[in-house]
C-alpha positions as MATLAB code, in Angstrom:
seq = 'XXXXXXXXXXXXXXXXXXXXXXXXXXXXXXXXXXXXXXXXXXXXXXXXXXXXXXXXXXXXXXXXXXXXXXXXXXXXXXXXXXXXXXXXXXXXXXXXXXXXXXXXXXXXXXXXXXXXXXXXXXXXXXXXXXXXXXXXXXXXXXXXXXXXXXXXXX';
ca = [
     -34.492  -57.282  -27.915;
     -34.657  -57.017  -24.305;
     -37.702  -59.721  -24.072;
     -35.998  -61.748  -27.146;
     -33.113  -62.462  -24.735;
     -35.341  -63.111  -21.839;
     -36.999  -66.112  -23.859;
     -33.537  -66.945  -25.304;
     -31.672  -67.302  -21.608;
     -34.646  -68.561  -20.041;
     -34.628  -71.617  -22.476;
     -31.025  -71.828  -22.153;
     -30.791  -72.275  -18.630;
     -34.269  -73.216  -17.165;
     -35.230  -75.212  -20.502;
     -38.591  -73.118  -20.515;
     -40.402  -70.373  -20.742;
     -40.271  -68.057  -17.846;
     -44.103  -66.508  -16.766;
     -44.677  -63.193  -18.040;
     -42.916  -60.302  -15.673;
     -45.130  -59.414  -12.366;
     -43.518  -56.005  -13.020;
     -41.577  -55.041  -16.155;
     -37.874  -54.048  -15.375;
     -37.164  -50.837  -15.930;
     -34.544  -50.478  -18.916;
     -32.226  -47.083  -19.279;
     -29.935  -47.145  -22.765;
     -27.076  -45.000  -23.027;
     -25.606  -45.386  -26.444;
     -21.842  -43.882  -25.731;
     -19.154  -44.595  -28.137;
     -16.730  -44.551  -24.368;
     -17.105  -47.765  -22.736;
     -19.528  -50.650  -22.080;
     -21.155  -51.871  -19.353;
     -23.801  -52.445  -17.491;
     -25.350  -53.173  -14.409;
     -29.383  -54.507  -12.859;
     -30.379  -54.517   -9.525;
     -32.793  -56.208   -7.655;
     -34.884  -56.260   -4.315;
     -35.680  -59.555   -2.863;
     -38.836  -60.203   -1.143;
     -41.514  -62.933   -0.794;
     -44.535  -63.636   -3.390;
     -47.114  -66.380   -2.368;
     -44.943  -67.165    0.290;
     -41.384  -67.913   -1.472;
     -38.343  -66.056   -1.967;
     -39.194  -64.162   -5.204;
     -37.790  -60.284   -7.064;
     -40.050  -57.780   -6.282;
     -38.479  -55.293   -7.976;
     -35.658  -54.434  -10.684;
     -33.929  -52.354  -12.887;
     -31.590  -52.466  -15.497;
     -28.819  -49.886  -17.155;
     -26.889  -50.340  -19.949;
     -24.600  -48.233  -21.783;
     -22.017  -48.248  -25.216;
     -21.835  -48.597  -28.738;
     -24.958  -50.196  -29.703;
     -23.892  -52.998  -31.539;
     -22.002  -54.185  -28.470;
     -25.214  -53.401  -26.693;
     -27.483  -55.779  -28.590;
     -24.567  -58.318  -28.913;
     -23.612  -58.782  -25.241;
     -24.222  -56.138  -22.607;
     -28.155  -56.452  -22.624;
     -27.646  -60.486  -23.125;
     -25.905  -60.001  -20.002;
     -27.926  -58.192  -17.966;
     -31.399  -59.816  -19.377;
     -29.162  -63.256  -17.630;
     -29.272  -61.928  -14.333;
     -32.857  -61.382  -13.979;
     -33.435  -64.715  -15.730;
     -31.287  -66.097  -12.766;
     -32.584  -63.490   -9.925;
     -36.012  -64.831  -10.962;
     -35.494  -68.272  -11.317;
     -34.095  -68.237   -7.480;
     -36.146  -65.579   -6.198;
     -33.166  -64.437   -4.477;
     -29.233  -63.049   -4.997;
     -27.237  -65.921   -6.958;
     -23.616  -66.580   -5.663;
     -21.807  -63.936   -7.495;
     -19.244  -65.743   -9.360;
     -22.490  -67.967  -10.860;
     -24.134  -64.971  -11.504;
     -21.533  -63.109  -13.313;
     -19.983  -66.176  -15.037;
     -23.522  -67.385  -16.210;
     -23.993  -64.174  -17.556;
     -20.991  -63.306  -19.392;
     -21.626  -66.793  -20.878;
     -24.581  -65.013  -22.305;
     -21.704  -62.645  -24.170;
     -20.639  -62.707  -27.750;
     -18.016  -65.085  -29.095;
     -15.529  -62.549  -28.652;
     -15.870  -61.320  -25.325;
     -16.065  -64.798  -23.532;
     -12.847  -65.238  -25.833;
     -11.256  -62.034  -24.000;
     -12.620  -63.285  -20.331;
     -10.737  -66.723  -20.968;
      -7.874  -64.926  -22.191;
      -8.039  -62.364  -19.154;
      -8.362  -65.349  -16.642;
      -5.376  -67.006  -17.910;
      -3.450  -63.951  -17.626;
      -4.435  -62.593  -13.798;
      -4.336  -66.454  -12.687;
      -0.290  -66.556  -14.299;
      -0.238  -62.947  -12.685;
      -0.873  -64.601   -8.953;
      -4.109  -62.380   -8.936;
      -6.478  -65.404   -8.808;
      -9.124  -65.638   -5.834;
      -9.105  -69.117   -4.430;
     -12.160  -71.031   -4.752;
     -13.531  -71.407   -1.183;
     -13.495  -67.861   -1.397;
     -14.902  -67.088   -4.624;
     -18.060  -69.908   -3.895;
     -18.770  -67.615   -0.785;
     -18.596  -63.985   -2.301;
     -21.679  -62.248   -0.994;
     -20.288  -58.731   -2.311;
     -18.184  -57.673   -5.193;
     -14.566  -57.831   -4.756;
     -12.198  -54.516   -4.874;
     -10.594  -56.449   -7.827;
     -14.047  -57.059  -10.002;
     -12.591  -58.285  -13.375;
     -10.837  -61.278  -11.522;
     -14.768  -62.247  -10.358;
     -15.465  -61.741  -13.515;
     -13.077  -63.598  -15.525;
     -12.728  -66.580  -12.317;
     -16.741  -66.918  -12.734;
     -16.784  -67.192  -16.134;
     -14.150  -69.293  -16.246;
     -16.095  -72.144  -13.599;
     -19.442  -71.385  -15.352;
     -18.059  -72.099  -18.656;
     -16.021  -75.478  -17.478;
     -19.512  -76.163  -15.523;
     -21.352  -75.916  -18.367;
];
């Protein structure tokens, strides 16, 4: 599924094909019936002389049908992204993008979410959120905030 995605989001975004892996990313499942998530990291280097991964891996964890349906199409996103670039994406792209990559129902619970901690006065104002290098303490508003400019974006 992991490599079905990969085709799927590369087409999405890039409109093609990425190359096959230079390394395959490491992939640990935890099927837990206590929570979902996820999370891939990366290390940046230089192949051929341009910015490019030169190593990942990827975690995921939870019930698997929420697995299959949005936490690896996720996390598959980022590396489609880290790849693309050959280097870190802006984190608000890179977590909206990917929770674009989501199920119907959980981009329908990050809309509703941003709606709620932007009436809450909990947003994080734009010239702040383009320049996030690092996660905020407050994650879900990054979250929800990137998703919600991704999504108009798109």
């Amino acid at each position: 599924m992991a490599e079905y995605y990969r085709r799927e989001k590369a087409m999405e975004w890039l409109g093609v094909e990425m190359p096959p892996w230079p390394r395959k990313c490491p992939l640990r499942v935890i099927v837990n019936m206590s929570g979902a998530g996820g999370a891939t990291t990366f290390t940046f280097g230089s192949r051929d002389g341009r910015p490019a991964v030169t190593g990942q891996e990827m975690e995921i964890r939870g019930e698997v049908k929420q697995l299959l349906n949005s936490v690896l199409p996720h996390e598959v996103t980022h590396t489609v992204l880290a790849h693309h670039f050959g280097r870190a994406v802006p984190r608000w792209a890179d977590e909206g993008g990917s929770v674009l990559s989501e199920n119907d129902e959980e981009r329908y619970s990050h809309d509703v979410r941003c709606r709620e901690l932007l009436n809450a006065g909990r947003a994080i104002r734009l010239k702040v959120l383009f320049r996030m290098g690092e996660y905020p303490r407050d994650m879900i508003v990054l979250y929800a905030q990137g998703f919600s400019v991704s999504n108009w974006l798109v």
